[in-house]
Amino acid sequence: MGQSDIIIKPIRAEYEQFRAMYNHFAETDNPLLRTVLSHMVQRSGKQMRPILSLLFAKLHGGITKDSYSVAIAIELLHNASLLHDDVVDESLMRRGQKSINAEFGNKVSVLAGDYLLSTSSAFIAETGNAEMARVMSRIGQELSDGELYQLSQSQEIDLSEYTYFKIISKKTACLFGACTQLGALSAGATAEEAENARKFGESIGICFQIRDDIFDYFDDAQIGKPTGNDMREGKLTLPILYALRQAATDSVMK
């Protein structure tokens, strides 16, 4: 049994229900949009974020109808951010295959991302929970803020660890925190329990991003996906910051 199977085991049936519901969002009478969405669904990743959300709903009382709406909304928001990021970064590959913007062009990719964002909001609205809607709105702001902040720092050759952690907190950790927080809220958790869930999720997000940044310097065959993208895009991540610091230290010692 692999690590993913172990993680999903407590919510195996609920996760399959989520996947069935998630795949339905691609059904539309717009031929181009249907093609793009089907293309995206077929290339879905590990769906860690909705899995986290469902796990925390289960932990805090049980998975409800709102839990499914939250899980779908989170996955849609995440994929919308990926579509937009690939346009901004001019990335031609996503999960080992041609990205949506490479396949269909930037205009289609941006508009499809906008469609996903709106659909995500619709799923959250179905819960009728103002607090969960507030959390989702904040996450949308944080993701955009993080992307713009990273762009503003892209030419800085003396990027600090503080700046690095600020970027990944906004671009990655905040979404993981929302997953756990919203999952808990969907099951009727108290405000204190939901806040603790958010903090736990953000810590997972920080660990996830650091690990992902380290893997970017491994061979593709070892990781199972394209690597070296950060260096090609000029992104200074934690491994490079440590390497530069060590090089500077070695230079002084000589």
PDB file of C-alpha atoms in Angstrom:
ATOM      1  CA  MET A   1       0.000   0.000   0.000  1.00  0.00           C
ATOM      2  CA  GLY A   2       1.469   3.344  -1.079  1.00  0.00           C
ATOM      3  CA  GLN A   3       1.555   6.536   0.961  1.00  0.00           C
ATOM      4  CA  SER A   4      -1.396   8.022  -0.929  1.00  0.00           C
ATOM      5  CA  ASP A   5      -3.501   4.923  -0.215  1.00  0.00           C
ATOM      6  CA  ILE A   6      -2.675   5.140   3.488  1.00  0.00           C
ATOM      7  CA  ILE A   7      -3.696   8.808   3.611  1.00  0.00           C
ATOM      8  CA  ILE A   8      -6.949   8.266   1.717  1.00  0.00           C
ATOM      9  CA  LYS A   9      -7.933   5.065   3.547  1.00  0.00           C
ATOM     10  CA  PRO A  10     -10.092   6.764   6.250  1.00  0.00           C
ATOM     11  CA  ILE A  11     -12.127   8.556   3.555  1.00  0.00           C
ATOM     12  CA  ARG A  12     -11.893   6.113   0.630  1.00  0.00           C
ATOM     13  CA  ALA A  13     -15.632   5.985  -0.070  1.00  0.00           C
ATOM     14  CA  GLU A  14     -16.097   9.732   0.444  1.00  0.00           C
ATOM     15  CA  TYR A  15     -13.140  10.520  -1.804  1.00  0.00           C
ATOM     16  CA  GLU A  16     -14.641   8.448  -4.623  1.00  0.00           C
ATOM     17  CA  GLN A  17     -17.902  10.343  -4.128  1.00  0.00           C
ATOM     18  CA  PHE A  18     -15.993  13.624  -4.372  1.00  0.00           C
ATOM     19  CA  ARG A  19     -14.311  12.552  -7.605  1.00  0.00           C
ATOM     20  CA  ALA A  20     -17.623  11.606  -9.185  1.00  0.00           C
ATOM     21  CA  MET A  21     -19.123  14.974  -8.217  1.00  0.00           C
ATOM     22  CA  TYR A  22     -16.020  16.904  -9.295  1.00  0.00           C
ATOM     23  CA  ASN A  23     -15.988  15.397 -12.772  1.00  0.00           C
ATOM     24  CA  HIS A  24     -19.519  16.678 -13.405  1.00  0.00           C
ATOM     25  CA  PHE A  25     -18.449  20.326 -13.380  1.00  0.00           C
ATOM     26  CA  ALA A  26     -16.897  19.821 -16.831  1.00  0.00           C
ATOM     27  CA  GLU A  27     -20.317  19.229 -18.343  1.00  0.00           C
ATOM     28  CA  THR A  28     -21.257  22.289 -20.425  1.00  0.00           C
ATOM     29  CA  ASP A  29     -22.874  22.978 -23.784  1.00  0.00           C
ATOM     30  CA  ASN A  30     -19.927  25.186 -24.809  1.00  0.00           C
ATOM     31  CA  PRO A  31     -17.769  22.902 -27.031  1.00  0.00           C
ATOM     32  CA  LEU A  32     -14.478  24.738 -26.492  1.00  0.00           C
ATOM     33  CA  LEU A  33     -14.967  25.094 -22.751  1.00  0.00           C
ATOM     34  CA  ARG A  34     -16.014  21.440 -22.466  1.00  0.00           C
ATOM     35  CA  THR A  35     -12.866  20.367 -24.307  1.00  0.00           C
ATOM     36  CA  VAL A  36     -10.612  22.464 -22.083  1.00  0.00           C
ATOM     37  CA  LEU A  37     -12.280  21.337 -18.853  1.00  0.00           C
ATOM     38  CA  SER A  38     -12.273  17.671 -19.878  1.00  0.00           C
ATOM     39  CA  HIS A  39      -8.616  18.047 -20.783  1.00  0.00           C
ATOM     40  CA  MET A  40      -7.946  19.418 -17.300  1.00  0.00           C
ATOM     41  CA  VAL A  41      -9.987  16.771 -15.467  1.00  0.00           C
ATOM     42  CA  GLN A  42      -8.193  13.954 -17.277  1.00  0.00           C
ATOM     43  CA  ARG A  43      -4.881  15.365 -16.052  1.00  0.00           C
ATOM     44  CA  SER A  44      -5.888  15.926 -12.449  1.00  0.00           C
ATOM     45  CA  GLY A  45      -3.052  15.658  -9.980  1.00  0.00           C
ATOM     46  CA  LYS A  46      -3.093  13.908  -6.621  1.00  0.00           C
ATOM     47  CA  GLN A  47      -5.870  16.217  -5.364  1.00  0.00           C
ATOM     48  CA  MET A  48      -4.155  16.601  -1.997  1.00  0.00           C
ATOM     49  CA  ARG A  49      -6.079  19.738  -1.094  1.00  0.00           C
ATOM     50  CA  PRO A  50      -9.609  18.305  -1.289  1.00  0.00           C
ATOM     51  CA  ILE A  51      -8.321  15.153   0.410  1.00  0.00           C
ATOM     52  CA  LEU A  52      -7.051  17.283   3.300  1.00  0.00           C
ATOM     53  CA  SER A  53     -10.394  19.058   3.470  1.00  0.00           C
ATOM     54  CA  LEU A  54     -12.338  15.801   3.621  1.00  0.00           C
ATOM     55  CA  LEU A  55      -9.978  14.345   6.239  1.00  0.00           C
ATOM     56  CA  PHE A  56     -10.478  17.332   8.520  1.00  0.00           C
ATOM     57  CA  ALA A  57     -14.227  17.213   8.044  1.00  0.00           C
ATOM     58  CA  LYS A  58     -14.128  13.560   9.104  1.00  0.00           C
ATOM     59  CA  LEU A  59     -11.928  14.467  12.063  1.00  0.00           C
ATOM     60  CA  HIS A  60     -14.332  17.142  13.299  1.00  0.00           C
ATOM     61  CA  GLY A  61     -17.578  15.219  13.230  1.00  0.00           C
ATOM     62  CA  GLY A  62     -18.146  13.745   9.811  1.00  0.00           C
ATOM     63  CA  ILE A  63     -18.279  14.579   6.112  1.00  0.00           C
ATOM     64  CA  THR A  64     -21.415  16.506   5.168  1.00  0.00           C
ATOM     65  CA  LYS A  65     -22.949  17.838   1.965  1.00  0.00           C
ATOM     66  CA  ASP A  66     -21.135  21.108   2.635  1.00  0.00           C
ATOM     67  CA  SER A  67     -17.861  19.180   2.926  1.00  0.00           C
ATOM     68  CA  TYR A  68     -18.195  18.021  -0.675  1.00  0.00           C
ATOM     69  CA  SER A  69     -19.023  21.540  -1.853  1.00  0.00           C
ATOM     70  CA  VAL A  70     -15.944  22.837  -0.037  1.00  0.00           C
ATOM     71  CA  ALA A  71     -13.673  20.126  -1.458  1.00  0.00           C
ATOM     72  CA  ILE A  72     -14.843  20.819  -5.017  1.00  0.00           C
ATOM     73  CA  ALA A  73     -14.531  24.594  -4.560  1.00  0.00           C
ATOM     74  CA  ILE A  74     -10.976  24.232  -3.270  1.00  0.00           C
ATOM     75  CA  GLU A  75      -9.887  22.022  -6.156  1.00  0.00           C
ATOM     76  CA  LEU A  76     -11.434  24.420  -8.675  1.00  0.00           C
ATOM     77  CA  LEU A  77      -9.710  27.400  -7.079  1.00  0.00           C
ATOM     78  CA  HIS A  78      -6.395  25.551  -7.063  1.00  0.00           C
ATOM     79  CA  ASN A  79      -6.684  24.611 -10.741  1.00  0.00           C
ATOM     80  CA  ALA A  80      -7.698  28.136 -11.667  1.00  0.00           C
ATOM     81  CA  SER A  81      -4.526  29.413 -10.016  1.00  0.00           C
ATOM     82  CA  LEU A  82      -2.472  26.873 -11.981  1.00  0.00           C
ATOM     83  CA  LEU A  83      -3.982  27.986 -15.297  1.00  0.00           C
ATOM     84  CA  HIS A  84      -3.214  31.608 -14.527  1.00  0.00           C
ATOM     85  CA  ASP A  85       0.267  30.817 -13.162  1.00  0.00           C
ATOM     86  CA  ASP A  86       1.213  28.954 -16.332  1.00  0.00           C
ATOM     87  CA  VAL A  87       0.273  31.998 -18.397  1.00  0.00           C
ATOM     88  CA  VAL A  88       2.196  34.357 -16.118  1.00  0.00           C
ATOM     89  CA  ASP A  89       5.251  32.067 -16.019  1.00  0.00           C
ATOM     90  CA  GLU A  90       4.937  31.181 -19.728  1.00  0.00           C
ATOM     91  CA  SER A  91       5.098  27.514 -18.739  1.00  0.00           C
ATOM     92  CA  LEU A  92       4.507  25.043 -21.541  1.00  0.00           C
ATOM     93  CA  MET A  93       4.367  21.914 -19.375  1.00  0.00           C
ATOM     94  CA  ARG A  94       2.149  20.917 -16.471  1.00  0.00           C
ATOM     95  CA  ARG A  95       2.364  17.514 -14.738  1.00  0.00           C
ATOM     96  CA  GLY A  96       4.576  16.153 -17.480  1.00  0.00           C
ATOM     97  CA  GLN A  97       2.279  17.157 -20.331  1.00  0.00           C
ATOM     98  CA  LYS A  98       1.536  20.265 -22.383  1.00  0.00           C
ATOM     99  CA  SER A  99      -0.083  22.956 -20.275  1.00  0.00           C
ATOM    100  CA  ILE A 100      -3.518  24.338 -21.147  1.00  0.00           C
ATOM    101  CA  ASN A 101      -2.008  27.585 -22.433  1.00  0.00           C
ATOM    102  CA  ALA A 102       0.422  25.639 -24.625  1.00  0.00           C
ATOM    103  CA  GLU A 103      -2.429  23.513 -25.953  1.00  0.00           C
ATOM    104  CA  PHE A 104      -5.125  26.152 -26.417  1.00  0.00           C
ATOM    105  CA  GLY A 105      -3.402  29.542 -26.076  1.00  0.00           C
ATOM    106  CA  ASN A 106      -3.211  32.177 -23.339  1.00  0.00           C
ATOM    107  CA  LYS A 107      -6.635  33.708 -23.997  1.00  0.00           C
ATOM    108  CA  VAL A 108      -8.438  30.395 -23.563  1.00  0.00           C
ATOM    109  CA  SER A 109      -6.344  29.524 -20.510  1.00  0.00           C
ATOM    110  CA  VAL A 110      -7.101  32.811 -18.727  1.00  0.00           C
ATOM    111  CA  LEU A 111     -10.817  32.657 -19.522  1.00  0.00           C
ATOM    112  CA  ALA A 112     -11.019  29.019 -18.434  1.00  0.00           C
ATOM    113  CA  GLY A 113      -9.298  29.990 -15.177  1.00  0.00           C
ATOM    114  CA  ASP A 114     -11.874  32.732 -14.662  1.00  0.00           C
ATOM    115  CA  TYR A 115     -14.636  30.180 -15.254  1.00  0.00           C
ATOM    116  CA  LEU A 116     -13.148  27.891 -12.602  1.00  0.00           C
ATOM    117  CA  LEU A 117     -12.961  30.756 -10.102  1.00  0.00           C
ATOM    118  CA  SER A 118     -16.607  31.635 -10.655  1.00  0.00           C
ATOM    119  CA  THR A 119     -17.650  28.001 -10.394  1.00  0.00           C
ATOM    120  CA  SER A 120     -15.661  27.678  -7.172  1.00  0.00           C
ATOM    121  CA  SER A 121     -17.575  30.625  -5.719  1.00  0.00           C
ATOM    122  CA  ALA A 122     -20.858  29.018  -6.771  1.00  0.00           C
ATOM    123  CA  PHE A 123     -20.047  25.823  -4.857  1.00  0.00           C
ATOM    124  CA  ILE A 124     -19.172  27.799  -1.715  1.00  0.00           C
ATOM    125  CA  ALA A 125     -22.382  29.798  -2.075  1.00  0.00           C
ATOM    126  CA  GLU A 126     -24.322  26.526  -1.979  1.00  0.00           C
ATOM    127  CA  THR A 127     -23.255  26.060   1.644  1.00  0.00           C
ATOM    128  CA  GLY A 128     -24.983  29.283   2.697  1.00  0.00           C
ATOM    129  CA  ASN A 129     -22.160  29.756   5.217  1.00  0.00           C
ATOM    130  CA  ALA A 130     -20.868  33.341   5.326  1.00  0.00           C
ATOM    131  CA  GLU A 131     -17.705  32.382   7.244  1.00  0.00           C
ATOM    132  CA  MET A 132     -16.682  29.800   4.649  1.00  0.00           C
ATOM    133  CA  ALA A 133     -17.344  32.316   1.870  1.00  0.00           C
ATOM    134  CA  ARG A 134     -15.136  34.815   3.701  1.00  0.00           C
ATOM    135  CA  VAL A 135     -12.318  32.274   3.974  1.00  0.00           C
ATOM    136  CA  MET A 136     -12.480  31.463   0.257  1.00  0.00           C
ATOM    137  CA  SER A 137     -12.470  35.146  -0.700  1.00  0.00           C
ATOM    138  CA  ARG A 138      -9.430  35.747   1.496  1.00  0.00           C
ATOM    139  CA  ILE A 139      -7.587  32.848  -0.119  1.00  0.00           C
ATOM    140  CA  GLY A 140      -8.252  34.231  -3.593  1.00  0.00           C
ATOM    141  CA  GLN A 141      -6.750  37.523  -2.467  1.00  0.00           C
ATOM    142  CA  GLU A 142      -3.740  35.861  -0.858  1.00  0.00           C
ATOM    143  CA  LEU A 143      -2.922  33.788  -3.946  1.00  0.00           C
ATOM    144  CA  SER A 144      -2.995  36.840  -6.205  1.00  0.00           C
ATOM    145  CA  ASP A 145      -1.064  38.891  -3.663  1.00  0.00           C
ATOM    146  CA  GLY A 146       1.582  36.171  -3.430  1.00  0.00           C
ATOM    147  CA  GLU A 147       1.987  35.936  -7.191  1.00  0.00           C
ATOM    148  CA  LEU A 148       2.364  39.707  -7.541  1.00  0.00           C
ATOM    149  CA  TYR A 149       4.775  39.842  -4.610  1.00  0.00           C
ATOM    150  CA  GLN A 150       6.905  37.129  -6.175  1.00  0.00           C
ATOM    151  CA  LEU A 151       6.960  39.053  -9.460  1.00  0.00           C
ATOM    152  CA  SER A 152       8.057  42.201  -7.636  1.00  0.00           C
ATOM    153  CA  GLN A 153      10.943  40.272  -6.048  1.00  0.00           C
ATOM    154  CA  SER A 154      11.992  38.333  -9.155  1.00  0.00           C
ATOM    155  CA  GLN A 155      14.842  40.698 -10.011  1.00  0.00           C
ATOM    156  CA  GLU A 156      16.207  40.874  -6.481  1.00  0.00           C
ATOM    157  CA  ILE A 157      19.520  39.058  -6.287  1.00  0.00           C
ATOM    158  CA  ASP A 158      19.643  39.306  -2.481  1.00  0.00           C
ATOM    159  CA  LEU A 159      16.314  37.639  -1.781  1.00  0.00           C
ATOM    160  CA  SER A 160      16.115  36.815   1.919  1.00  0.00           C
ATOM    161  CA  GLU A 161      14.709  33.747   3.612  1.00  0.00           C
ATOM    162  CA  TYR A 162      12.089  36.011   5.132  1.00  0.00           C
ATOM    163  CA  THR A 163      10.908  37.018   1.653  1.00  0.00           C
ATOM    164  CA  TYR A 164      10.975  33.402   0.459  1.00  0.00           C
ATOM    165  CA  PHE A 165       8.785  32.253   3.348  1.00  0.00           C
ATOM    166  CA  LYS A 166       6.445  35.195   2.829  1.00  0.00           C
ATOM    167  CA  ILE A 167       5.987  34.181  -0.810  1.00  0.00           C
ATOM    168  CA  ILE A 168       5.316  30.506  -0.124  1.00  0.00           C
ATOM    169  CA  SER A 169       3.031  31.391   2.778  1.00  0.00           C
ATOM    170  CA  LYS A 170       0.813  33.349   0.391  1.00  0.00           C
ATOM    171  CA  LYS A 171       1.145  31.132  -2.686  1.00  0.00           C
ATOM    172  CA  THR A 172       0.998  27.688  -1.088  1.00  0.00           C
ATOM    173  CA  ALA A 173       0.544  27.514   2.679  1.00  0.00           C
ATOM    174  CA  CYS A 174      -2.549  29.721   2.847  1.00  0.00           C
ATOM    175  CA  LEU A 175      -4.454  27.388   0.508  1.00  0.00           C
ATOM    176  CA  PHE A 176      -3.499  24.322   2.538  1.00  0.00           C
ATOM    177  CA  GLY A 177      -4.647  26.196   5.637  1.00  0.00           C
ATOM    178  CA  ALA A 178      -7.969  26.976   3.988  1.00  0.00           C
ATOM    179  CA  CYS A 179      -8.417  23.293   3.115  1.00  0.00           C
ATOM    180  CA  THR A 180      -8.159  22.169   6.710  1.00  0.00           C
ATOM    181  CA  GLN A 181     -10.054  25.163   8.101  1.00  0.00           C
ATOM    182  CA  LEU A 182     -12.959  24.835   5.659  1.00  0.00           C
ATOM    183  CA  GLY A 183     -13.088  21.079   6.110  1.00  0.00           C
ATOM    184  CA  ALA A 184     -13.422  21.543   9.852  1.00  0.00           C
ATOM    185  CA  LEU A 185     -16.055  24.277   9.476  1.00  0.00           C
ATOM    186  CA  SER A 186     -18.099  22.139   7.090  1.00  0.00           C
ATOM    187  CA  ALA A 187     -18.425  19.530   9.844  1.00  0.00           C
ATOM    188  CA  GLY A 188     -19.539  22.023  12.478  1.00  0.00           C
ATOM    189  CA  ALA A 189     -16.207  22.693  14.209  1.00  0.00           C
ATOM    190  CA  THR A 190     -15.955  25.553  16.693  1.00  0.00           C
ATOM    191  CA  ALA A 191     -14.087  28.728  15.752  1.00  0.00           C
ATOM    192  CA  GLU A 192     -11.135  27.635  17.905  1.00  0.00           C
ATOM    193  CA  GLU A 193     -11.027  24.182  16.313  1.00  0.00           C
ATOM    194  CA  ALA A 194     -11.205  25.686  12.814  1.00  0.00           C
ATOM    195  CA  GLU A 195      -8.383  28.116  13.621  1.00  0.00           C
ATOM    196  CA  ASN A 196      -6.194  25.297  14.927  1.00  0.00           C
ATOM    197  CA  ALA A 197      -6.978  23.330  11.766  1.00  0.00           C
ATOM    198  CA  ARG A 198      -5.909  26.316   9.656  1.00  0.00           C
ATOM    199  CA  LYS A 199      -2.572  26.613  11.443  1.00  0.00           C
ATOM    200  CA  PHE A 200      -1.938  22.894  11.032  1.00  0.00           C
ATOM    201  CA  GLY A 201      -2.765  23.071   7.321  1.00  0.00           C
ATOM    202  CA  GLU A 202      -0.454  26.032   6.774  1.00  0.00           C
ATOM    203  CA  SER A 203       2.397  24.117   8.381  1.00  0.00           C
ATOM    204  CA  ILE A 204       1.757  21.229   5.993  1.00  0.00           C
ATOM    205  CA  GLY A 205       1.781  23.707   3.102  1.00  0.00           C
ATOM    206  CA  ILE A 206       5.143  25.151   4.135  1.00  0.00           C
ATOM    207  CA  CYS A 207       6.653  21.662   4.353  1.00  0.00           C
ATOM    208  CA  PHE A 208       5.113  20.695   1.027  1.00  0.00           C
ATOM    209  CA  GLN A 209       6.559  23.717  -0.794  1.00  0.00           C
ATOM    210  CA  ILE A 210      10.064  23.362   0.654  1.00  0.00           C
ATOM    211  CA  ARG A 211      10.064  19.683  -0.320  1.00  0.00           C
ATOM    212  CA  ASP A 212       8.828  20.564  -3.816  1.00  0.00           C
ATOM    213  CA  ASP A 213      11.534  23.210  -4.191  1.00  0.00           C
ATOM    214  CA  ILE A 214      14.212  20.700  -3.173  1.00  0.00           C
ATOM    215  CA  PHE A 215      12.886  18.134  -5.657  1.00  0.00           C
ATOM    216  CA  ASP A 216      13.270  20.694  -8.450  1.00  0.00           C
ATOM    217  CA  TYR A 217      17.006  19.993  -8.321  1.00  0.00           C
ATOM    218  CA  PHE A 218      16.688  16.221  -8.720  1.00  0.00           C
ATOM    219  CA  ASP A 219      16.712  14.309 -12.009  1.00  0.00           C
ATOM    220  CA  ASP A 220      13.323  14.008 -13.712  1.00  0.00           C
ATOM    221  CA  ALA A 221      13.467  10.208 -13.531  1.00  0.00           C
ATOM    222  CA  GLN A 222      13.865  10.294  -9.746  1.00  0.00           C
ATOM    223  CA  ILE A 223      10.855  12.558  -9.190  1.00  0.00           C
ATOM    224  CA  GLY A 224       8.491  11.484 -11.936  1.00  0.00           C
ATOM    225  CA  LYS A 225       7.810  14.995 -13.219  1.00  0.00           C
ATOM    226  CA  PRO A 226       9.747  17.775 -14.993  1.00  0.00           C
ATOM    227  CA  THR A 227      12.384  19.411 -12.813  1.00  0.00           C
ATOM    228  CA  GLY A 228      14.697  22.398 -13.126  1.00  0.00           C
ATOM    229  CA  ASN A 229      11.841  24.824 -13.794  1.00  0.00           C
ATOM    230  CA  ASP A 230      12.716  27.184 -10.938  1.00  0.00           C
ATOM    231  CA  MET A 231      16.227  27.727 -12.233  1.00  0.00           C
ATOM    232  CA  ARG A 232      15.021  28.279 -15.804  1.00  0.00           C
ATOM    233  CA  GLU A 233      12.430  30.801 -14.600  1.00  0.00           C
ATOM    234  CA  GLY A 234      14.952  32.594 -12.397  1.00  0.00           C
ATOM    235  CA  LYS A 235      13.155  31.807  -9.127  1.00  0.00           C
ATOM    236  CA  LEU A 236      15.339  31.893  -6.037  1.00  0.00           C
ATOM    237  CA  THR A 237      14.027  29.129  -3.783  1.00  0.00           C
ATOM    238  CA  LEU A 238      15.351  27.896  -0.441  1.00  0.00           C
ATOM    239  CA  PRO A 239      17.923  25.425  -1.887  1.00  0.00           C
ATOM    240  CA  ILE A 240      19.479  28.186  -3.982  1.00  0.00           C
ATOM    241  CA  LEU A 241      19.453  30.654  -1.074  1.00  0.00           C
ATOM    242  CA  TYR A 242      21.372  28.133   1.040  1.00  0.00           C
ATOM    243  CA  ALA A 243      23.753  27.391  -1.834  1.00  0.00           C
ATOM    244  CA  LEU A 244      24.471  31.102  -2.350  1.00  0.00           C
ATOM    245  CA  ARG A 245      25.011  31.607   1.375  1.00  0.00           C
ATOM    246  CA  GLN A 246      27.392  28.646   1.518  1.00  0.00           C
ATOM    247  CA  ALA A 247      29.281  29.889  -1.540  1.00  0.00           C
ATOM    248  CA  ALA A 248      29.669  33.310   0.043  1.00  0.00           C
ATOM    249  CA  THR A 249      30.890  31.739   3.292  1.00  0.00           C
ATOM    250  CA  ASP A 250      33.406  29.538   1.448  1.00  0.00           C
ATOM    251  CA  SER A 251      34.638  32.573  -0.499  1.00  0.00           C
ATOM    252  CA  VAL A 252      35.253  34.551   2.686  1.00  0.00           C
ATOM    253  CA  MET A 253      37.047  31.634   4.332  1.00  0.00           C
ATOM    254  CA  LYS A 254      39.414  31.357   1.361  1.00  0.00           C
TER     255      LYS A 254
END
